[in-house]
PDB file of N, CA and C in Angstrom:
ATOM      1  N   MET A 189     -10.096  21.478   5.303  1.00 64.00           N
ATOM      2  CA  MET A 189      -9.185  20.362   5.313  1.00 64.00           C
ATOM      3  C   MET A 189      -9.517  19.472   6.511  1.00 64.00           C
ATOM      4  N   ALA A 190      -8.806  18.366   6.577  1.00 86.00           N
ATOM      5  CA  ALA A 190      -9.076  17.396   7.608  1.00 86.00           C
ATOM      6  C   ALA A 190      -7.790  16.668   8.001  1.00 86.00           C
ATOM      7  N   ILE A 191      -7.926  15.774   8.953  1.00 91.00           N
ATOM      8  CA  ILE A 191      -6.874  14.874   9.360  1.00 91.00           C
ATOM      9  C   ILE A 191      -7.189  13.522   8.696  1.00 91.00           C
ATOM     10  N   THR A 192      -6.206  12.918   8.021  1.00 94.00           N
ATOM     11  CA  THR A 192      -6.436  11.652   7.352  1.00 94.00           C
ATOM     12  C   THR A 192      -5.486  10.568   7.840  1.00 94.00           C
ATOM     13  N   LEU A 193      -5.906   9.334   7.639  1.00 95.00           N
ATOM     14  CA  LEU A 193      -5.095   8.199   7.932  1.00 95.00           C
ATOM     15  C   LEU A 193      -4.908   7.394   6.626  1.00 95.00           C
ATOM     16  N   THR A 194      -3.707   6.872   6.413  1.00 96.00           N
ATOM     17  CA  THR A 194      -3.529   5.959   5.313  1.00 96.00           C
ATOM     18  C   THR A 194      -4.177   4.624   5.695  1.00 96.00           C
ATOM     19  N   GLU A 195      -4.342   3.732   4.718  1.00 96.00           N
ATOM     20  CA  GLU A 195      -4.900   2.416   5.023  1.00 96.00           C
ATOM     21  C   GLU A 195      -4.014   1.684   6.008  1.00 96.00           C
ATOM     22  N   ALA A 196      -2.687   1.812   5.857  1.00 96.00           N
ATOM     23  CA  ALA A 196      -1.742   1.113   6.750  1.00 96.00           C
ATOM     24  C   ALA A 196      -1.912   1.629   8.163  1.00 96.00           C
ATOM     25  N   ALA A 197      -2.032   2.933   8.351  1.00 96.00           N
ATOM     26  CA  ALA A 197      -2.208   3.493   9.719  1.00 96.00           C
ATOM     27  C   ALA A 197      -3.516   3.052  10.314  1.00 96.00           C
ATOM     28  N   ALA A 198      -4.600   3.107   9.507  1.00 96.00           N
ATOM     29  CA  ALA A 198      -5.897   2.685  10.028  1.00 96.00           C
ATOM     30  C   ALA A 198      -5.894   1.212  10.467  1.00 96.00           C
ATOM     31  N   ALA A 199      -5.269   0.353   9.650  1.00 96.00           N
ATOM     32  CA  ALA A 199      -5.208  -1.070   9.987  1.00 96.00           C
ATOM     33  C   ALA A 199      -4.437  -1.278  11.299  1.00 96.00           C
ATOM     34  N   ARG A 200      -3.370  -0.524  11.473  1.00 95.00           N
ATOM     35  CA  ARG A 200      -2.554  -0.661  12.700  1.00 95.00           C
ATOM     36  C   ARG A 200      -3.344  -0.196  13.934  1.00 95.00           C
ATOM     37  N   VAL A 201      -4.057   0.924  13.793  1.00 95.00           N
ATOM     38  CA  VAL A 201      -4.893   1.444  14.886  1.00 95.00           C
ATOM     39  C   VAL A 201      -5.973   0.403  15.205  1.00 95.00           C
ATOM     40  N   GLN A 202      -6.636  -0.122  14.238  1.00 96.00           N
ATOM     41  CA  GLN A 202      -7.697  -1.123  14.471  1.00 96.00           C
ATOM     42  C   GLN A 202      -7.156  -2.336  15.194  1.00 96.00           C
ATOM     43  N   LYS A 203      -5.944  -2.757  14.837  1.00 95.00           N
ATOM     44  CA  LYS A 203      -5.289  -3.871  15.503  1.00 95.00           C
ATOM     45  C   LYS A 203      -5.006  -3.553  16.970  1.00 95.00           C
ATOM     46  N   PHE A 204      -4.464  -2.359  17.248  1.00 93.00           N
ATOM     47  CA  PHE A 204      -4.161  -1.956  18.627  1.00 93.00           C
ATOM     48  C   PHE A 204      -5.471  -1.892  19.454  1.00 93.00           C
ATOM     49  N   ILE A 205      -6.510  -1.320  18.913  1.00 95.00           N
ATOM     50  CA  ILE A 205      -7.773  -1.216  19.615  1.00 95.00           C
ATOM     51  C   ILE A 205      -8.349  -2.630  19.882  1.00 95.00           C
ATOM     52  N   ALA A 206      -8.267  -3.505  18.913  1.00 95.00           N
ATOM     53  CA  ALA A 206      -8.748  -4.879  19.089  1.00 95.00           C
ATOM     54  C   ALA A 206      -7.951  -5.592  20.192  1.00 95.00           C
ATOM     55  N   ASN A 207      -6.633  -5.367  20.215  1.00 95.00           N
ATOM     56  CA  ASN A 207      -5.793  -5.991  21.254  1.00 95.00           C
ATOM     57  C   ASN A 207      -6.084  -5.420  22.664  1.00 95.00           C
ATOM     58  N   ARG A 208      -6.428  -4.145  22.705  1.00 93.00           N
ATOM     59  CA  ARG A 208      -6.799  -3.510  23.982  1.00 93.00           C
ATOM     60  C   ARG A 208      -8.161  -4.024  24.473  1.00 93.00           C
ATOM     61  N   GLY A 209      -9.046  -4.337  23.504  1.00 93.00           N
ATOM     62  CA  GLY A 209     -10.370  -4.806  23.882  1.00 93.00           C
ATOM     63  C   GLY A 209     -11.329  -3.675  24.099  1.00 93.00           C
ATOM     64  N   LYS A 210     -10.930  -2.445  23.896  1.00 94.00           N
ATOM     65  CA  LYS A 210     -11.832  -1.307  23.996  1.00 94.00           C
ATOM     66  C   LYS A 210     -11.193  -0.104  23.335  1.00 94.00           C
ATOM     67  N   GLY A 211     -11.994   0.923  23.109  1.00 94.00           N
ATOM     68  CA  GLY A 211     -11.512   2.168  22.479  1.00 94.00           C
ATOM     69  C   GLY A 211     -12.431   2.645  21.412  1.00 94.00           C
ATOM     70  N   VAL A 212     -12.603   3.971  21.343  1.00 96.00           N
ATOM     71  CA  VAL A 212     -13.432   4.571  20.294  1.00 96.00           C
ATOM     72  C   VAL A 212     -12.637   5.163  19.147  1.00 96.00           C
ATOM     73  N   GLY A 213     -11.310   5.359  19.390  1.00 95.00           N
ATOM     74  CA  GLY A 213     -10.508   5.934  18.333  1.00 95.00           C
ATOM     75  C   GLY A 213      -9.147   6.313  18.819  1.00 95.00           C
ATOM     76  N   LEU A 214      -8.515   7.091  17.972  1.00 95.00           N
ATOM     77  CA  LEU A 214      -7.150   7.557  18.221  1.00 95.00           C
ATOM     78  C   LEU A 214      -7.166   9.054  18.478  1.00 95.00           C
ATOM     79  N   ARG A 215      -6.551   9.487  19.571  1.00 96.00           N
ATOM     80  CA  ARG A 215      -6.489  10.906  19.915  1.00 96.00           C
ATOM     81  C   ARG A 215      -5.130  11.463  19.489  1.00 96.00           C
ATOM     82  N   LEU A 216      -5.187  12.473  18.633  1.00 94.00           N
ATOM     83  CA  LEU A 216      -3.948  13.170  18.188  1.00 94.00           C
ATOM     84  C   LEU A 216      -3.943  14.559  18.837  1.00 94.00           C
ATOM     85  N   GLY A 217      -2.746  15.046  19.105  1.00 92.00           N
ATOM     86  CA  GLY A 217      -2.613  16.391  19.670  1.00 92.00           C
ATOM     87  C   GLY A 217      -1.173  16.822  19.548  1.00 92.00           C
ATOM     88  N   VAL A 218      -0.923  18.010  20.066  1.00 89.00           N
ATOM     89  CA  VAL A 218       0.422  18.563  20.154  1.00 89.00           C
ATOM     90  C   VAL A 218       0.645  19.083  21.565  1.00 89.00           C
ATOM     91  N   LYS A 219       1.913  19.127  21.962  1.00 88.00           N
ATOM     92  CA  LYS A 219       2.278  19.704  23.242  1.00 88.00           C
ATOM     93  C   LYS A 219       3.574  20.500  23.045  1.00 88.00           C
ATOM     94  N   THR A 220       3.790  21.431  23.939  1.00 84.00           N
ATOM     95  CA  THR A 220       4.981  22.257  23.868  1.00 84.00           C
ATOM     96  C   THR A 220       6.119  21.471  24.542  1.00 84.00           C
ATOM     97  N   THR A 221       7.194  21.209  23.728  1.00 76.00           N
ATOM     98  CA  THR A 221       8.304  20.445  24.273  1.00 76.00           C
ATOM     99  C   THR A 221       9.390  20.330  23.210  1.00 76.00           C
ATOM    100  N   GLY A 222      10.489  19.759  23.540  1.00 61.00           N
ATOM    101  CA  GLY A 222      11.552  19.407  22.589  1.00 61.00           C
ATOM    102  C   GLY A 222      12.366  20.559  22.117  1.00 61.00           C
ATOM    103  N   CYS A 223      13.280  20.251  21.195  1.00 66.00           N
ATOM    104  CA  CYS A 223      14.238  21.212  20.668  1.00 66.00           C
ATOM    105  C   CYS A 223      13.596  22.287  19.836  1.00 66.00           C
ATOM    106  N   SER A 224      12.559  21.910  19.065  1.00 61.00           N
ATOM    107  CA  SER A 224      11.946  22.827  18.121  1.00 61.00           C
ATOM    108  C   SER A 224      10.661  23.476  18.607  1.00 61.00           C
ATOM    109  N   GLY A 225      10.138  23.017  19.748  1.00 78.00           N
ATOM    110  CA  GLY A 225       8.994  23.706  20.323  1.00 78.00           C
ATOM    111  C   GLY A 225       7.704  22.892  20.444  1.00 78.00           C
ATOM    112  N   MET A 226       7.387  22.032  19.514  1.00 81.00           N
ATOM    113  CA  MET A 226       6.137  21.285  19.534  1.00 81.00           C
ATOM    114  C   MET A 226       6.421  19.805  19.323  1.00 81.00           C
ATOM    115  N   ALA A 227       5.637  18.961  19.940  1.00 85.00           N
ATOM    116  CA  ALA A 227       5.753  17.499  19.723  1.00 85.00           C
ATOM    117  C   ALA A 227       4.353  16.909  19.586  1.00 85.00           C
ATOM    118  N   TYR A 228       4.247  15.842  18.824  1.00 86.00           N
ATOM    119  CA  TYR A 228       2.971  15.172  18.622  1.00 86.00           C
ATOM    120  C   TYR A 228       2.660  14.327  19.870  1.00 86.00           C
ATOM    121  N   THR A 229       1.378  14.225  20.158  1.00 91.00           N
ATOM    122  CA  THR A 229       0.879  13.271  21.150  1.00 91.00           C
ATOM    123  C   THR A 229      -0.046  12.312  20.430  1.00 91.00           C
ATOM    124  N   LEU A 230      -0.007  11.060  20.826  1.00 92.00           N
ATOM    125  CA  LEU A 230      -0.776  10.037  20.170  1.00 92.00           C
ATOM    126  C   LEU A 230      -1.188   9.000  21.231  1.00 92.00           C
ATOM    127  N   GLU A 231      -2.502   8.822  21.410  1.00 94.00           N
ATOM    128  CA  GLU A 231      -2.978   7.877  22.382  1.00 94.00           C
ATOM    129  C   GLU A 231      -4.327   7.313  21.968  1.00 94.00           C
ATOM    130  N   PHE A 232      -4.682   6.203  22.549  1.00 94.00           N
ATOM    131  CA  PHE A 232      -5.987   5.623  22.244  1.00 94.00           C
ATOM    132  C   PHE A 232      -6.985   6.197  23.245  1.00 94.00           C
ATOM    133  N   SER A 233      -8.176   6.440  22.747  1.00 95.00           N
ATOM    134  CA  SER A 233      -9.210   7.094  23.581  1.00 95.00           C
ATOM    135  C   SER A 233     -10.386   6.136  23.726  1.00 95.00           C
ATOM    136  N   ASP A 234     -10.917   6.120  24.981  1.00 96.00           N
ATOM    137  CA  ASP A 234     -12.063   5.271  25.255  1.00 96.00           C
ATOM    138  C   ASP A 234     -13.388   6.066  25.185  1.00 96.00           C
ATOM    139  N   GLU A 235     -13.252   7.416  25.059  1.00 95.00           N
ATOM    140  CA  GLU A 235     -14.511   8.185  24.956  1.00 95.00           C
ATOM    141  C   GLU A 235     -14.208   9.445  24.144  1.00 95.00           C
ATOM    142  N   ILE A 236     -15.274   9.982  23.544  1.00 96.00           N
ATOM    143  CA  ILE A 236     -15.213  11.227  22.798  1.00 96.00           C
ATOM    144  C   ILE A 236     -15.661  12.345  23.704  1.00 96.00           C
ATOM    145  N   GLN A 237     -14.816  13.362  23.876  1.00 95.00           N
ATOM    146  CA  GLN A 237     -15.129  14.514  24.712  1.00 95.00           C
ATOM    147  C   GLN A 237     -16.051  15.483  23.905  1.00 95.00           C
ATOM    148  N   PRO A 238     -16.877  16.239  24.594  1.00 96.00           N
ATOM    149  CA  PRO A 238     -17.773  17.175  23.863  1.00 96.00           C
ATOM    150  C   PRO A 238     -17.045  18.167  22.974  1.00 96.00           C
ATOM    151  N   GLU A 239     -15.862  18.611  23.332  1.00 96.00           N
ATOM    152  CA  GLU A 239     -15.104  19.577  22.537  1.00 96.00           C
ATOM    153  C   GLU A 239     -14.314  18.961  21.418  1.00 96.00           C
ATOM    154  N   ASP A 240     -14.196  17.614  21.364  1.00 95.00           N
ATOM    155  CA  ASP A 240     -13.390  16.945  20.351  1.00 95.00           C
ATOM    156  C   ASP A 240     -13.923  17.191  18.956  1.00 95.00           C
ATOM    157  N   LEU A 241     -13.024  17.331  18.015  1.00 95.00           N
ATOM    158  CA  LEU A 241     -13.308  17.299  16.587  1.00 95.00           C
ATOM    159  C   LEU A 241     -13.047  15.900  16.164  1.00 95.00           C
ATOM    160  N   VAL A 242     -13.981  15.272  15.378  1.00 96.00           N
ATOM    161  CA  VAL A 242     -13.854  13.893  14.997  1.00 96.00           C
ATOM    162  C   VAL A 242     -13.733  13.783  13.514  1.00 96.00           C
ATOM    163  N   PHE A 243     -12.690  13.095  13.057  1.00 95.00           N
ATOM    164  CA  PHE A 243     -12.486  12.785  11.629  1.00 95.00           C
ATOM    165  C   PHE A 243     -12.465  11.281  11.544  1.00 95.00           C
ATOM    166  N   GLU A 244     -13.054  10.724  10.473  1.00 95.00           N
ATOM    167  CA  GLU A 244     -13.048   9.274  10.309  1.00 95.00           C
ATOM    168  C   GLU A 244     -12.493   8.880   8.973  1.00 95.00           C
ATOM    169  N   ASN A 245     -11.534   7.909   8.998  1.00 94.00           N
ATOM    170  CA  ASN A 245     -10.944   7.409   7.759  1.00 94.00           C
ATOM    171  C   ASN A 245     -10.790   5.908   7.917  1.00 94.00           C
ATOM    172  N   HIS A 246     -11.193   5.187   6.884  1.00 95.00           N
ATOM    173  CA  HIS A 246     -11.005   3.724   6.803  1.00 95.00           C
ATOM    174  C   HIS A 246     -11.566   3.062   8.080  1.00 95.00           C
ATOM    175  N   GLY A 247     -12.665   3.586   8.609  1.00 95.00           N
ATOM    176  CA  GLY A 247     -13.332   2.997   9.778  1.00 95.00           C
ATOM    177  C   GLY A 247     -12.699   3.349  11.109  1.00 95.00           C
ATOM    178  N   VAL A 248     -11.758   4.272  11.126  1.00 96.00           N
ATOM    179  CA  VAL A 248     -11.117   4.704  12.396  1.00 96.00           C
ATOM    180  C   VAL A 248     -11.442   6.171  12.683  1.00 96.00           C
ATOM    181  N   LYS A 249     -11.844   6.404  13.920  1.00 96.00           N
ATOM    182  CA  LYS A 249     -12.111   7.791  14.332  1.00 96.00           C
ATOM    183  C   LYS A 249     -10.820   8.426  14.865  1.00 96.00           C
ATOM    184  N   VAL A 250     -10.538   9.632  14.422  1.00 96.00           N
ATOM    185  CA  VAL A 250      -9.405  10.406  14.910  1.00 96.00           C
ATOM    186  C   VAL A 250      -9.974  11.594  15.667  1.00 96.00           C
ATOM    187  N   LEU A 251      -9.613  11.708  16.939  1.00 97.00           N
ATOM    188  CA  LEU A 251     -10.117  12.742  17.837  1.00 97.00           C
ATOM    189  C   LEU A 251      -9.054  13.803  18.043  1.00 97.00           C
ATOM    190  N   ILE A 252      -9.455  15.057  17.931  1.00 95.00           N
ATOM    191  CA  ILE A 252      -8.492  16.179  18.084  1.00 95.00           C
ATOM    192  C   ILE A 252      -9.155  17.290  18.887  1.00 95.00           C
ATOM    193  N   ASP A 253      -8.401  17.855  19.830  1.00 93.00           N
ATOM    194  CA  ASP A 253      -8.920  19.002  20.562  1.00 93.00           C
ATOM    195  C   ASP A 253      -8.778  20.232  19.662  1.00 93.00           C
ATOM    196  N   PRO A 254      -9.660  21.233  19.826  1.00 93.00           N
ATOM    197  CA  PRO A 254      -9.628  22.393  18.953  1.00 93.00           C
ATOM    198  C   PRO A 254      -8.315  23.158  18.914  1.00 93.00           C
ATOM    199  N   LYS A 255      -7.559  23.213  20.024  1.00 92.00           N
ATOM    200  CA  LYS A 255      -6.266  23.905  20.066  1.00 92.00           C
ATOM    201  C   LYS A 255      -5.255  23.241  19.118  1.00 92.00           C
ATOM    202  N   SER A 256      -5.230  21.931  19.138  1.00 92.00           N
ATOM    203  CA  SER A 256      -4.254  21.193  18.360  1.00 92.00           C
ATOM    204  C   SER A 256      -4.549  21.230  16.861  1.00 92.00           C
ATOM    205  N   LEU A 257      -5.840  21.436  16.512  1.00 92.00           N
ATOM    206  CA  LEU A 257      -6.212  21.383  15.102  1.00 92.00           C
ATOM    207  C   LEU A 257      -5.449  22.389  14.257  1.00 92.00           C
ATOM    208  N   SER A 258      -5.162  23.602  14.761  1.00 88.00           N
ATOM    209  CA  SER A 258      -4.472  24.573  13.943  1.00 88.00           C
ATOM    210  C   SER A 258      -3.037  24.126  13.622  1.00 88.00           C
ATOM    211  N   TYR A 259      -2.436  23.270  14.413  1.00 88.00           N
ATOM    212  CA  TYR A 259      -1.121  22.760  14.151  1.00 88.00           C
ATOM    213  C   TYR A 259      -1.162  21.469  13.278  1.00 88.00           C
ATOM    214  N   LEU A 260      -2.286  20.776  13.299  1.00 91.00           N
ATOM    215  CA  LEU A 260      -2.426  19.494  12.609  1.00 91.00           C
ATOM    216  C   LEU A 260      -3.255  19.516  11.375  1.00 91.00           C
ATOM    217  N   GLU A 261      -3.885  20.645  11.052  1.00 92.00           N
ATOM    218  CA  GLU A 261      -4.754  20.740   9.895  1.00 92.00           C
ATOM    219  C   GLU A 261      -4.071  20.230   8.646  1.00 92.00           C
ATOM    220  N   GLY A 262      -4.691  19.273   7.955  1.00 93.00           N
ATOM    221  CA  GLY A 262      -4.137  18.756   6.693  1.00 93.00           C
ATOM    222  C   GLY A 262      -3.136  17.604   6.899  1.00 93.00           C
ATOM    223  N   THR A 263      -2.911  17.185   8.134  1.00 92.00           N
ATOM    224  CA  THR A 263      -1.938  16.104   8.409  1.00 92.00           C
ATOM    225  C   THR A 263      -2.460  14.760   7.966  1.00 92.00           C
ATOM    226  N   GLU A 264      -1.545  13.985   7.411  1.00 94.00           N
ATOM    227  CA  GLU A 264      -1.844  12.587   7.118  1.00 94.00           C
ATOM    228  C   GLU A 264      -0.993  11.727   8.037  1.00 94.00           C
ATOM    229  N   LEU A 265      -1.649  10.802   8.714  1.00 94.00           N
ATOM    230  CA  LEU A 265      -0.924   9.869   9.579  1.00 94.00           C
ATOM    231  C   LEU A 265      -0.718   8.582   8.839  1.00 94.00           C
ATOM    232  N   ASP A 266       0.524   8.104   8.773  1.00 95.00           N
ATOM    233  CA  ASP A 266       0.881   6.915   8.033  1.00 95.00           C
ATOM    234  C   ASP A 266       1.528   5.945   9.045  1.00 95.00           C
ATOM    235  N   TYR A 267       1.615   4.668   8.684  1.00 95.00           N
ATOM    236  CA  TYR A 267       2.337   3.682   9.481  1.00 95.00           C
ATOM    237  C   TYR A 267       3.381   3.073   8.522  1.00 95.00           C
ATOM    238  N   THR A 268       4.620   3.158   8.862  1.00 92.00           N
ATOM    239  CA  THR A 268       5.661   2.710   7.988  1.00 92.00           C
ATOM    240  C   THR A 268       6.656   1.768   8.638  1.00 92.00           C
ATOM    241  N   ARG A 269       7.313   1.017   7.785  1.00 88.00           N
ATOM    242  CA  ARG A 269       8.399   0.111   8.247  1.00 88.00           C
ATOM    243  C   ARG A 269       9.630   0.506   7.381  1.00 88.00           C
ATOM    244  N   GLU A 270      10.705   0.814   8.079  1.00 85.00           N
ATOM    245  CA  GLU A 270      11.941   1.127   7.385  1.00 85.00           C
ATOM    246  C   GLU A 270      13.054   0.319   8.048  1.00 85.00           C
ATOM    247  N   GLY A 271      13.474  -0.758   7.405  1.00 85.00           N
ATOM    248  CA  GLY A 271      14.445  -1.627   8.012  1.00 85.00           C
ATOM    249  C   GLY A 271      13.889  -2.292   9.249  1.00 85.00           C
ATOM    250  N   LEU A 272      14.543  -2.128  10.367  1.00 84.00           N
ATOM    251  CA  LEU A 272      14.083  -2.708  11.624  1.00 84.00           C
ATOM    252  C   LEU A 272      13.127  -1.779  12.379  1.00 84.00           C
ATOM    253  N   ASN A 273      12.976  -0.566  11.908  1.00 86.00           N
ATOM    254  CA  ASN A 273      12.135   0.441  12.582  1.00 86.00           C
ATOM    255  C   ASN A 273      10.735   0.438  11.977  1.00 86.00           C
ATOM    256  N   GLU A 274       9.738   0.597  12.819  1.00 89.00           N
ATOM    257  CA  GLU A 274       8.374   0.763  12.329  1.00 89.00           C
ATOM    258  C   GLU A 274       7.685   1.708  13.309  1.00 89.00           C
ATOM    259  N   GLY A 275       6.678   2.433  12.755  1.00 90.00           N
ATOM    260  CA  GLY A 275       5.925   3.330  13.622  1.00 90.00           C
ATOM    261  C   GLY A 275       5.093   4.272  12.808  1.00 90.00           C
ATOM    262  N   PHE A 276       4.353   5.134  13.536  1.00 91.00           N
ATOM    263  CA  PHE A 276       3.510   6.116  12.905  1.00 91.00           C
ATOM    264  C   PHE A 276       4.374   7.295  12.401  1.00 91.00           C
ATOM    265  N   LYS A 277       3.983   7.817  11.268  1.00 89.00           N
ATOM    266  CA  LYS A 277       4.720   8.952  10.675  1.00 89.00           C
ATOM    267  C   LYS A 277       3.686  10.046  10.361  1.00 89.00           C
ATOM    268  N   PHE A 278       3.986  11.244  10.801  1.00 88.00           N
ATOM    269  CA  PHE A 278       3.130  12.380  10.581  1.00 88.00           C
ATOM    270  C   PHE A 278       3.609  13.129   9.318  1.00 88.00           C
ATOM    271  N   ASN A 279       2.727  13.217   8.322  1.00 88.00           N
ATOM    272  CA  ASN A 279       2.995  14.019   7.142  1.00 88.00           C
ATOM    273  C   ASN A 279       2.193  15.313   7.308  1.00 88.00           C
ATOM    274  N   ASN A 280       2.826  16.279   7.901  1.00 86.00           N
ATOM    275  CA  ASN A 280       2.152  17.538   8.319  1.00 86.00           C
ATOM    276  C   ASN A 280       2.618  18.698   7.421  1.00 86.00           C
ATOM    277  N   PRO A 281       1.694  19.255   6.599  1.00 87.00           N
ATOM    278  CA  PRO A 281       2.076  20.340   5.703  1.00 87.00           C
ATOM    279  C   PRO A 281       2.352  21.649   6.407  1.00 87.00           C
ATOM    280  N   ASN A 282       2.075  21.743   7.688  1.00 79.00           N
ATOM    281  CA  ASN A 282       2.287  22.993   8.449  1.00 79.00           C
ATOM    282  C   ASN A 282       3.696  23.105   9.051  1.00 79.00           C
ATOM    283  N   VAL A 283       4.447  22.022   9.013  1.00 81.00           N
ATOM    284  CA  VAL A 283       5.766  22.008   9.644  1.00 81.00           C
ATOM    285  C   VAL A 283       6.730  22.850   8.832  1.00 81.00           C
ATOM    286  N   LYS A 284       7.388  23.797   9.533  1.00 70.00           N
ATOM    287  CA  LYS A 284       8.389  24.647   8.868  1.00 70.00           C
ATOM    288  C   LYS A 284       9.790  24.096   9.110  1.00 70.00           C
ATOM    289  N   ASP A 285      10.012  23.456  10.261  1.00 65.00           N
ATOM    290  CA  ASP A 285      11.316  22.930  10.599  1.00 65.00           C
ATOM    291  C   ASP A 285      11.176  21.823  11.628  1.00 65.00           C
ATOM    292  N   GLU A 286      12.100  20.856  11.636  1.00 67.00           N
ATOM    293  CA  GLU A 286      12.112  19.815  12.613  1.00 67.00           C
ATOM    294  C   GLU A 286      13.471  19.729  13.263  1.00 67.00           C
ATOM    295  N   CYS A 287      13.489  19.252  14.484  1.00 62.00           N
ATOM    296  CA  CYS A 287      14.813  19.087  15.174  1.00 62.00           C
ATOM    297  C   CYS A 287      15.527  17.866  14.576  1.00 62.00           C
ATOM    298  N   GLY A 288      16.830  17.779  14.859  1.00 56.00           N
ATOM    299  CA  GLY A 288      17.612  16.684  14.326  1.00 56.00           C
ATOM    300  C   GLY A 288      17.172  15.314  14.732  1.00 56.00           C
ATOM    301  N   CYS A 289      16.576  15.167  15.943  1.00 54.00           N
ATOM    302  CA  CYS A 289      16.179  13.836  16.384  1.00 54.00           C
ATOM    303  C   CYS A 289      14.802  13.473  15.835  1.00 54.00           C
ATOM    304  N   GLY A 290      14.078  14.442  15.249  1.00 54.00           N
ATOM    305  CA  GLY A 290      12.787  14.162  14.625  1.00 54.00           C
ATOM    306  C   GLY A 290      11.642  14.085  15.611  1.00 54.00           C
ATOM    307  N   GLU A 291      11.865  14.462  16.866  1.00 59.00           N
ATOM    308  CA  GLU A 291      10.814  14.353  17.871  1.00 59.00           C
ATOM    309  C   GLU A 291      10.005  15.649  18.036  1.00 59.00           C
ATOM    310  N   SER A 292      10.477  16.744  17.530  1.00 58.00           N
ATOM    311  CA  SER A 292       9.738  17.991  17.684  1.00 58.00           C
ATOM    312  C   SER A 292       9.817  18.811  16.408  1.00 58.00           C
ATOM    313  N   PHE A 293       8.904  19.808  16.319  1.00 61.00           N
ATOM    314  CA  PHE A 293       8.789  20.605  15.110  1.00 61.00           C
ATOM    315  C   PHE A 293       8.350  22.020  15.421  1.00 61.00           C
ATOM    316  N   THR A 294       8.471  22.896  14.412  1.00 68.00           N
ATOM    317  CA  THR A 294       7.904  24.244  14.507  1.00 68.00           C
ATOM    318  C   THR A 294       6.988  24.460  13.327  1.00 68.00           C
ATOM    319  N   VAL A 295       6.013  25.361  13.564  1.00 68.00           N
ATOM    320  CA  VAL A 295       5.066  25.721  12.476  1.00 68.00           C
ATOM    321  C   VAL A 295       5.142  27.178  12.173  1.00 68.00           C
TER     322      VAL A 295
END
């Protein structure tokens, strides 16, 4: 399996990187935190680390460290607008439960 981006997410990432004026891709990961135990991390990366796993969708590179991959395997990253809210949405098939605020999850 792999990590995928929808066209909407890829377009948004490309726009952010263009506005920054630099960057090789989007770094996804997980960290221990929150009500349910794990939270997503999302940041732009200016370089690919030797240990990074690289997935590419719609012209955007997604960088993931090997530890995070077991939690993110099969995840699709989307960019959505719902009313006045907009942002990235993780469609992660590994999630067993999420906290009420939606900021953390368990696998």
